[in-house]
Structures are given as structure tokens and as C-alpha cells.
Amino acid sequence: MTRVAAVDCGTNSIRLLVADADPATGELTDLGRRMTIVRLGQGVDRTGRLAPEALERTFAACREYAGIIKEHGAERLRFVATSASRDAENRDEFVRGVLDILGVEPEVISGDQEAAFSFTGATKELTGRDHLPKPYLVVDIGGGSTEFVVGDEGVRAARSVDIGCVRMTERHLVRDGVVSDPPSEEQIAAMRADIEAALDLAEQTVPLREARTLVGLAGSVTTVSAIAQELPEYDSRAIHHSRVSHDRVREITEWLLRSTHAERAAVPSMHPGRVDVIGAGALVLLSIMERIGAEEVVVSEHDILDGIAWSVA
């Protein structure tokens, strides 16, 4: 048994997992999970740089996580940074800040590495479940990018494309610095066209339509599941391995895209940091399901963070 800590720093959120890993049994026992919306990717698509206030929010979360890691006595720590820090001109500033606080240098991984970690985290505990036929298509809808991975026991093909919920929101739904409330039909159509073009790109590498089970990861997907179940609050146990039909995803997406900020914020399971970007994230999920003809999505709370932890163990 090895006590490990894993940090996943994405475009919208930063997350921590401290766990005991037993490679002999394939079990990962959670000791603590944290998620903080820091919006590290604020404005990156437009400016190419990490904003000072976004960096400070991220460093504040890192300081909190350092205390948790020390409290649990984790033996090993791996910090993985994804889309926003991969794209930014001033990522060295980000690297220095994390190193000073946590004592490890963040690994700005490639989209393919990101996809492999996501696949491991999402599917390791699905092995042997005959009612979920292979191959799996794992889709990790992040803030800046979405990863597509097709595989059986391991990864067969993977691709990362730039259609995350934050990037799509900033690119298509913001006018004069404000998110449209709600967006116009023209804005939604432009966003949908952008997503479809990215799916065309993904299909050049990944045989999306060969998948027999769609597994969806990250906050946009888990929030859609929470809404579908009408949960009175966000409940990871109820969300993990839930299934949401295509029709229900379509209904929820249509509602999110025509609702106001206040209406979305009133959803009891909605994290405040997702209110403005959940419509775009749901549309990415719906577009994927329609592209591959998926009747349902299997929702996983275990994702890239768990894959990172296994890589350390």
C-alpha cells in the first residue's frame, strides 16, 4: 500500500486526491478529494497568457492543498497541468509558483498523456462488468479541451481537441465581456458548428463510432447527471456510474442554453463556478452522443485524477 497525492490543474478547476493505492488488488482508497474552481484559463484563448488574478486564485488553492497533503502524510505527489497552462506564453510563472508552494514542478502534459490518464482512471474499476460492452469511448470534457480515448484493456487511440466548456463559452457566448443571458440562437449555432468541426478532427485519429459504451468524465458531465437525477445537492455517490439517456441529455442541454444565470444558479446541485459554462459543456456532451449514436452515457467520478494517482503508485 502506498499513500499518494495527485493534483490535476485544468482550465476551470484544480483538484486534489489523497489516496492509499494497492497495485496488487487494483484498489484506490480515497482519503480526501478537493475541487476548487480557479478559472486558470480565464482569457487564455483571447490573450495567450495566464491572467495575474487567475494565477493568484490557483496559488491560493495550492497553499490549501499543501496543508491537506501534509496532514495525510502522502509519500509521493504528482502535479499535472493541462490545457490552459499548456497554451499560455507565461506558463513559467505558473511553474515557479507551484514549485515554491508544493515542492514539485507541475508537469504540463500533452493531450495524449492527458487522455491516457483519463482512460485509466475511468475504466480501471469497470473491468469485468459484462453489462458494459467494450470498446469504451472515454470523453473528458474539461474547461479548455476535451479528450477522446477509445480502448479495451488499454488505450487504442486518443485525441485532444480544443472544445472545453470555458473555451467555448468565451469564444461564442461572451459579448462585451459579459456572458449572454441566455445566448442567442446564432451564438448557439456558431458554437455547435465549432464543436462539430472539432469532432471531425477527433475522428481523424479516434474511431469514435466503434465504441459500445460511452463513459463521460468531469464537471460538465457529472453536473448533467446531478440535474437529471434532480439531486437536492451534489452527491458523488449518486452520480458515480449513473446513466443518463440521450433524450434526457438533450432536454437538459436545451434548458441550460435557454435559461438565465439566475435560473441555472438556483439548481441545488450546481457549483457556482459552473453556472456560466455548463451550457457549453452540456452541448459538447450532447454533440458527442449524437455523433456516435449513443443511447446513454455512463457517468464516472473517477477520471484523470485517479489515473494520475495510479501513475504515482
Short mmCIF file of C-alpha atoms in Angstrom, two decimals:
data_model
loop_
_atom_site.label_atom_id
_atom_site.label_comp_id
_atom_site.label_asym_id
_atom_site.label_seq_id
_atom_site.Cartn_x
_atom_site.Cartn_y
_atom_site.Cartn_z
CA MET A 1 0.00 0.00 0.00
CA THR A 2 1.34 3.42 -0.99
CA ARG A 3 -0.13 6.74 0.14
CA VAL A 4 -0.11 9.10 -2.82
CA ALA A 5 -1.31 12.57 -3.69
CA ALA A 6 -2.36 13.71 -7.13
CA VAL A 7 -3.19 17.21 -8.33
CA ASP A 8 -4.97 17.91 -11.62
CA CYS A 9 -4.86 21.56 -12.59
CA GLY A 10 -7.14 22.26 -15.53
CA THR A 11 -8.57 25.29 -17.27
CA ASN A 12 -11.54 25.72 -14.94
CA SER A 13 -10.73 23.84 -11.74
CA ILE A 14 -7.88 22.44 -9.67
CA ARG A 15 -8.43 19.16 -7.86
CA LEU A 16 -6.62 17.11 -5.23
CA LEU A 17 -6.80 13.40 -4.43
CA VAL A 18 -5.00 11.80 -1.50
CA ALA A 19 -5.41 8.02 -1.51
CA ASP A 20 -3.96 4.69 -0.49
CA ALA A 21 -3.13 2.70 -3.62
CA ASP A 22 -2.82 -1.08 -3.65
CA PRO A 23 -1.46 -2.16 -7.04
CA ALA A 24 -1.89 -5.85 -6.09
CA THR A 25 -5.68 -5.56 -5.82
CA GLY A 26 -6.25 -2.56 -8.10
CA GLU A 27 -7.95 -0.68 -5.27
CA LEU A 28 -7.62 3.04 -4.68
CA THR A 29 -8.95 4.07 -1.27
CA ASP A 30 -9.80 7.77 -1.04
CA LEU A 31 -8.59 9.67 1.99
CA GLY A 32 -9.55 13.07 0.66
CA ARG A 33 -10.76 14.78 -2.51
CA ARG A 34 -10.98 18.51 -3.05
CA MET A 35 -12.10 20.62 -6.01
CA THR A 36 -11.72 24.37 -6.33
CA ILE A 37 -12.90 26.48 -9.24
CA VAL A 38 -9.97 28.80 -10.04
CA ARG A 39 -10.64 29.55 -13.74
CA LEU A 40 -6.92 29.40 -14.53
CA GLY A 41 -7.78 29.61 -18.23
CA GLN A 42 -9.53 32.98 -17.86
CA GLY A 43 -8.90 34.84 -21.11
CA VAL A 44 -6.17 32.49 -22.36
CA ASP A 45 -7.96 31.79 -25.64
CA ARG A 46 -8.00 35.54 -26.33
CA THR A 47 -4.71 36.78 -24.82
CA GLY A 48 -2.47 33.73 -24.88
CA ARG A 49 -1.44 34.48 -21.27
CA LEU A 50 -2.45 33.43 -17.76
CA ALA A 51 -4.09 36.38 -16.00
CA PRO A 52 -2.47 37.55 -12.72
CA GLU A 53 -5.72 37.13 -10.78
CA ALA A 54 -6.17 33.61 -12.19
CA LEU A 55 -2.66 32.69 -11.07
CA GLU A 56 -3.30 34.02 -7.57
CA ARG A 57 -6.54 32.03 -7.26
CA THR A 58 -4.65 28.91 -8.30
CA PHE A 59 -1.77 29.53 -5.90
CA ALA A 60 -4.23 30.09 -3.03
CA ALA A 61 -5.76 26.66 -3.73
CA CYS A 62 -2.28 25.13 -3.88
CA ARG A 63 -1.48 26.52 -0.43
CA GLU A 64 -4.66 24.93 0.94
CA TYR A 65 -3.82 21.61 -0.73
CA ALA A 66 -0.27 21.66 0.67
CA GLY A 67 -1.74 21.58 4.18
CA ILE A 68 -4.02 18.64 3.33
CA ILE A 69 -1.16 16.66 1.76
CA LYS A 70 1.00 17.22 4.84
CA GLU A 71 -1.84 16.30 7.19
CA HIS A 72 -2.37 12.93 5.49
CA GLY A 73 1.36 12.20 5.17
CA ALA A 74 1.36 11.36 1.46
CA GLU A 75 4.63 9.70 0.41
CA ARG A 76 4.52 10.78 -3.23
CA LEU A 77 2.98 13.71 -5.08
CA ARG A 78 2.42 14.31 -8.77
CA PHE A 79 1.06 17.59 -10.12
CA VAL A 80 -0.29 17.54 -13.66
CA ALA A 81 -1.30 20.68 -15.53
CA THR A 82 -3.47 20.56 -18.61
CA SER A 83 -4.86 22.73 -21.36
CA ALA A 84 -4.64 26.33 -20.11
CA SER A 85 -1.06 26.12 -18.86
CA ARG A 86 -0.05 24.21 -21.98
CA ASP A 87 -1.24 27.10 -24.17
CA ALA A 88 -0.01 30.10 -22.15
CA GLU A 89 3.03 32.21 -23.02
CA ASN A 90 3.80 32.89 -19.34
CA ARG A 91 3.49 29.31 -18.09
CA ASP A 92 6.97 29.59 -16.47
CA GLU A 93 5.43 31.93 -13.90
CA PHE A 94 2.86 29.27 -13.11
CA VAL A 95 5.53 26.57 -12.81
CA ARG A 96 7.65 28.63 -10.39
CA GLY A 97 4.65 29.39 -8.16
CA VAL A 98 3.60 25.75 -7.85
CA LEU A 99 7.19 24.65 -7.16
CA ASP A 100 7.54 27.20 -4.35
CA ILE A 101 4.28 26.11 -2.68
CA LEU A 102 4.18 22.32 -3.16
CA GLY A 103 7.82 21.46 -3.76
CA VAL A 104 7.16 19.71 -7.06
CA GLU A 105 7.27 21.03 -10.58
CA PRO A 106 3.96 20.79 -12.43
CA GLU A 107 4.10 18.56 -15.47
CA VAL A 108 2.50 20.30 -18.42
CA ILE A 109 1.41 17.14 -20.17
CA SER A 110 0.35 16.62 -23.75
CA GLY A 111 -3.23 15.98 -24.76
CA ASP A 112 -2.37 12.32 -25.46
CA GLN A 113 -0.94 11.86 -21.96
CA GLU A 114 -4.00 13.55 -20.52
CA ALA A 115 -6.22 11.14 -22.42
CA ALA A 116 -4.31 8.07 -21.21
CA PHE A 117 -4.61 9.15 -17.56
CA SER A 118 -8.34 9.80 -18.03
CA PHE A 119 -8.86 6.36 -19.56
CA THR A 120 -7.06 4.56 -16.72
CA GLY A 121 -8.90 6.48 -14.04
CA ALA A 122 -12.32 5.98 -15.62
CA THR A 123 -12.11 2.32 -16.65
CA LYS A 124 -9.87 0.55 -14.12
CA GLU A 125 -12.86 -0.40 -11.93
CA LEU A 126 -15.13 -1.21 -14.90
CA THR A 127 -13.09 -4.29 -15.83
CA GLY A 128 -15.18 -7.45 -15.63
CA ARG A 129 -18.54 -5.70 -15.88
CA ASP A 130 -20.08 -7.62 -18.75
CA HIS A 131 -23.11 -5.32 -18.94
CA LEU A 132 -20.80 -2.55 -20.18
CA PRO A 133 -19.53 -3.84 -23.51
CA LYS A 134 -16.15 -2.84 -24.94
CA PRO A 135 -14.59 -0.94 -26.51
CA TYR A 136 -15.13 2.08 -24.29
CA LEU A 137 -15.11 5.64 -25.51
CA VAL A 138 -13.97 7.84 -22.62
CA VAL A 139 -14.66 11.55 -23.08
CA ASP A 140 -13.22 14.03 -20.60
CA ILE A 141 -14.91 17.41 -21.13
CA GLY A 142 -12.64 19.92 -19.47
CA GLY A 143 -12.52 23.70 -19.42
CA GLY A 144 -10.14 24.20 -22.32
CA SER A 145 -10.19 20.91 -24.17
CA THR A 146 -11.97 17.57 -24.50
CA GLU A 147 -10.09 14.29 -24.59
CA PHE A 148 -11.36 11.30 -26.57
CA VAL A 149 -9.99 7.84 -25.85
CA VAL A 150 -11.09 4.53 -27.34
CA GLY A 151 -9.78 1.37 -25.72
CA ASP A 152 -10.38 -2.07 -24.28
CA GLU A 153 -7.86 -3.11 -21.64
CA GLY A 154 -5.70 -0.17 -22.67
CA VAL A 155 -5.73 2.83 -24.98
CA ARG A 156 -6.15 2.11 -28.68
CA ALA A 157 -6.43 5.68 -29.91
CA ALA A 158 -6.62 9.11 -28.30
CA ARG A 159 -7.03 12.73 -29.32
CA SER A 160 -7.40 16.06 -27.54
CA VAL A 161 -9.34 18.88 -29.21
CA ASP A 162 -9.97 22.45 -28.07
CA ILE A 163 -13.68 22.37 -27.23
CA GLY A 164 -13.75 22.74 -23.45
CA CYS A 165 -16.68 24.42 -21.69
CA VAL A 166 -14.75 27.58 -20.75
CA ARG A 167 -13.16 27.95 -24.18
CA MET A 168 -16.50 27.50 -25.98
CA THR A 169 -18.22 29.95 -23.62
CA GLU A 170 -15.56 32.64 -24.03
CA ARG A 171 -15.34 32.12 -27.79
CA HIS A 172 -19.05 32.12 -28.59
CA LEU A 173 -21.24 33.23 -25.70
CA VAL A 174 -19.47 36.37 -24.43
CA ARG A 175 -20.40 39.82 -25.75
CA ASP A 176 -18.67 42.95 -24.42
CA GLY A 177 -17.10 40.97 -21.61
CA VAL A 178 -20.41 39.51 -20.37
CA VAL A 179 -21.84 36.01 -20.88
CA SER A 180 -25.09 36.23 -22.85
CA ASP A 181 -28.07 35.53 -20.61
CA PRO A 182 -29.40 33.50 -22.34
CA PRO A 183 -27.40 33.13 -25.59
CA SER A 184 -28.97 33.83 -28.96
CA GLU A 185 -29.78 31.12 -31.49
CA GLU A 186 -26.97 32.48 -33.68
CA GLN A 187 -24.45 32.12 -30.84
CA ILE A 188 -25.56 28.56 -30.12
CA ALA A 189 -25.39 27.65 -33.81
CA ALA A 190 -21.85 29.03 -34.10
CA MET A 191 -20.77 27.09 -31.03
CA ARG A 192 -22.36 23.90 -32.34
CA ALA A 193 -20.55 24.33 -35.68
CA ASP A 194 -17.24 24.75 -33.83
CA ILE A 195 -17.89 21.59 -31.81
CA GLU A 196 -18.82 19.60 -34.93
CA ALA A 197 -15.60 20.70 -36.66
CA ALA A 198 -13.61 19.54 -33.64
CA LEU A 199 -15.39 16.18 -33.68
CA ASP A 200 -14.42 15.82 -37.34
CA LEU A 201 -10.83 16.42 -36.26
CA ALA A 202 -11.05 13.87 -33.44
CA GLU A 203 -12.45 11.25 -35.82
CA GLN A 204 -9.34 11.51 -37.98
CA THR A 205 -7.45 9.78 -35.15
CA VAL A 206 -10.02 8.08 -32.92
CA PRO A 207 -12.68 5.64 -34.23
CA LEU A 208 -15.44 7.23 -32.16
CA ARG A 209 -18.27 5.22 -33.72
CA GLU A 210 -16.69 1.85 -32.88
CA ALA A 211 -17.36 2.42 -29.19
CA ARG A 212 -20.05 0.34 -27.50
CA THR A 213 -20.01 2.13 -24.13
CA LEU A 214 -19.68 5.89 -23.71
CA VAL A 215 -18.08 6.94 -20.42
CA GLY A 216 -18.28 10.65 -19.58
CA LEU A 217 -15.97 12.45 -17.17
CA ALA A 218 -15.51 15.83 -15.48
CA GLY A 219 -17.76 18.55 -14.11
CA SER A 220 -19.96 19.24 -17.12
CA VAL A 221 -20.98 15.56 -17.34
CA THR A 222 -21.37 14.99 -13.60
CA THR A 223 -23.47 18.15 -13.30
CA VAL A 224 -25.77 16.99 -16.10
CA SER A 225 -26.19 13.71 -14.19
CA ALA A 226 -27.00 15.57 -10.97
CA ILE A 227 -29.64 17.63 -12.80
CA ALA A 228 -31.07 14.52 -14.46
CA GLN A 229 -31.48 12.87 -11.05
CA GLU A 230 -32.90 16.08 -9.53
CA LEU A 231 -30.49 15.72 -6.62
CA PRO A 232 -31.11 18.09 -3.69
CA GLU A 233 -27.33 18.64 -3.52
CA TYR A 234 -24.24 17.42 -5.35
CA ASP A 235 -23.76 13.78 -4.31
CA SER A 236 -20.74 11.97 -5.75
CA ARG A 237 -22.02 8.56 -4.68
CA ALA A 238 -25.31 9.02 -6.54
CA ILE A 239 -23.55 10.40 -9.61
CA HIS A 240 -20.74 7.82 -9.90
CA HIS A 241 -21.70 5.17 -12.50
CA SER A 242 -25.13 6.71 -13.05
CA ARG A 243 -26.52 6.55 -16.56
CA VAL A 244 -28.19 9.38 -18.42
CA SER A 245 -30.14 8.76 -21.62
CA HIS A 246 -29.60 10.71 -24.82
CA ASP A 247 -33.12 12.15 -24.60
CA ARG A 248 -32.52 13.39 -21.05
CA VAL A 249 -29.17 14.96 -22.00
CA ARG A 250 -30.90 16.75 -24.89
CA GLU A 251 -33.69 18.06 -22.63
CA ILE A 252 -31.21 19.32 -20.04
CA THR A 253 -28.93 20.91 -22.64
CA GLU A 254 -31.82 22.75 -24.29
CA TRP A 255 -32.97 24.04 -20.91
CA LEU A 256 -29.46 25.17 -19.89
CA LEU A 257 -28.99 27.08 -23.14
CA ARG A 258 -32.29 28.94 -22.86
CA SER A 259 -32.15 29.59 -19.10
CA THR A 260 -30.88 32.69 -17.34
CA HIS A 261 -27.91 32.90 -14.99
CA ALA A 262 -30.30 33.11 -12.02
CA GLU A 263 -32.24 30.02 -13.11
CA ARG A 264 -29.07 27.95 -13.52
CA ALA A 265 -27.66 29.22 -10.22
CA ALA A 266 -30.85 28.08 -8.47
CA VAL A 267 -30.19 24.43 -9.36
CA PRO A 268 -29.24 22.90 -5.98
CA SER A 269 -26.52 20.63 -7.36
CA MET A 270 -24.86 23.38 -9.44
CA HIS A 271 -21.41 24.55 -8.38
CA PRO A 272 -21.30 28.37 -8.55
CA GLY A 273 -18.21 28.22 -10.75
CA ARG A 274 -20.06 26.21 -13.42
CA VAL A 275 -23.14 28.40 -13.79
CA ASP A 276 -21.82 30.36 -16.79
CA VAL A 277 -20.10 27.46 -18.59
CA ILE A 278 -22.39 24.46 -18.03
CA GLY A 279 -24.49 25.17 -21.15
CA ALA A 280 -21.45 24.89 -23.39
CA GLY A 281 -20.23 21.76 -21.60
CA ALA A 282 -23.62 20.07 -21.93
CA LEU A 283 -23.72 20.92 -25.65
CA VAL A 284 -20.33 19.25 -26.13
CA LEU A 285 -21.67 16.10 -24.44
CA LEU A 286 -24.89 16.12 -26.50
CA SER A 287 -22.96 16.62 -29.74
CA ILE A 288 -20.72 13.64 -28.96
CA MET A 289 -23.70 11.41 -28.17
CA GLU A 290 -25.41 12.40 -31.42
CA ARG A 291 -22.23 11.89 -33.43
CA ILE A 292 -21.74 8.29 -32.26
CA GLY A 293 -25.41 7.38 -31.81
CA ALA A 294 -25.05 6.74 -28.07
CA GLU A 295 -28.31 5.93 -26.30
CA GLU A 296 -26.81 6.77 -22.90
CA VAL A 297 -23.68 7.98 -21.15
CA VAL A 298 -22.17 6.20 -18.15
CA VAL A 299 -21.00 8.92 -15.76
CA SER A 300 -17.78 8.46 -13.82
CA GLU A 301 -16.49 10.48 -10.88
CA HIS A 302 -13.15 8.72 -11.36
CA ASP A 303 -11.12 10.33 -14.07
CA ILE A 304 -7.73 11.84 -14.84
CA LEU A 305 -7.11 12.48 -11.13
CA ASP A 306 -7.37 8.75 -10.37
CA GLY A 307 -5.18 7.97 -13.38
CA ILE A 308 -2.52 10.35 -12.08
CA ALA A 309 -2.67 8.67 -8.65
CA TRP A 310 -2.18 5.26 -10.22
CA SER A 311 0.79 6.55 -12.21
CA VAL A 312 2.43 7.61 -8.93
CA ALA A 313 1.64 4.30 -7.20
#
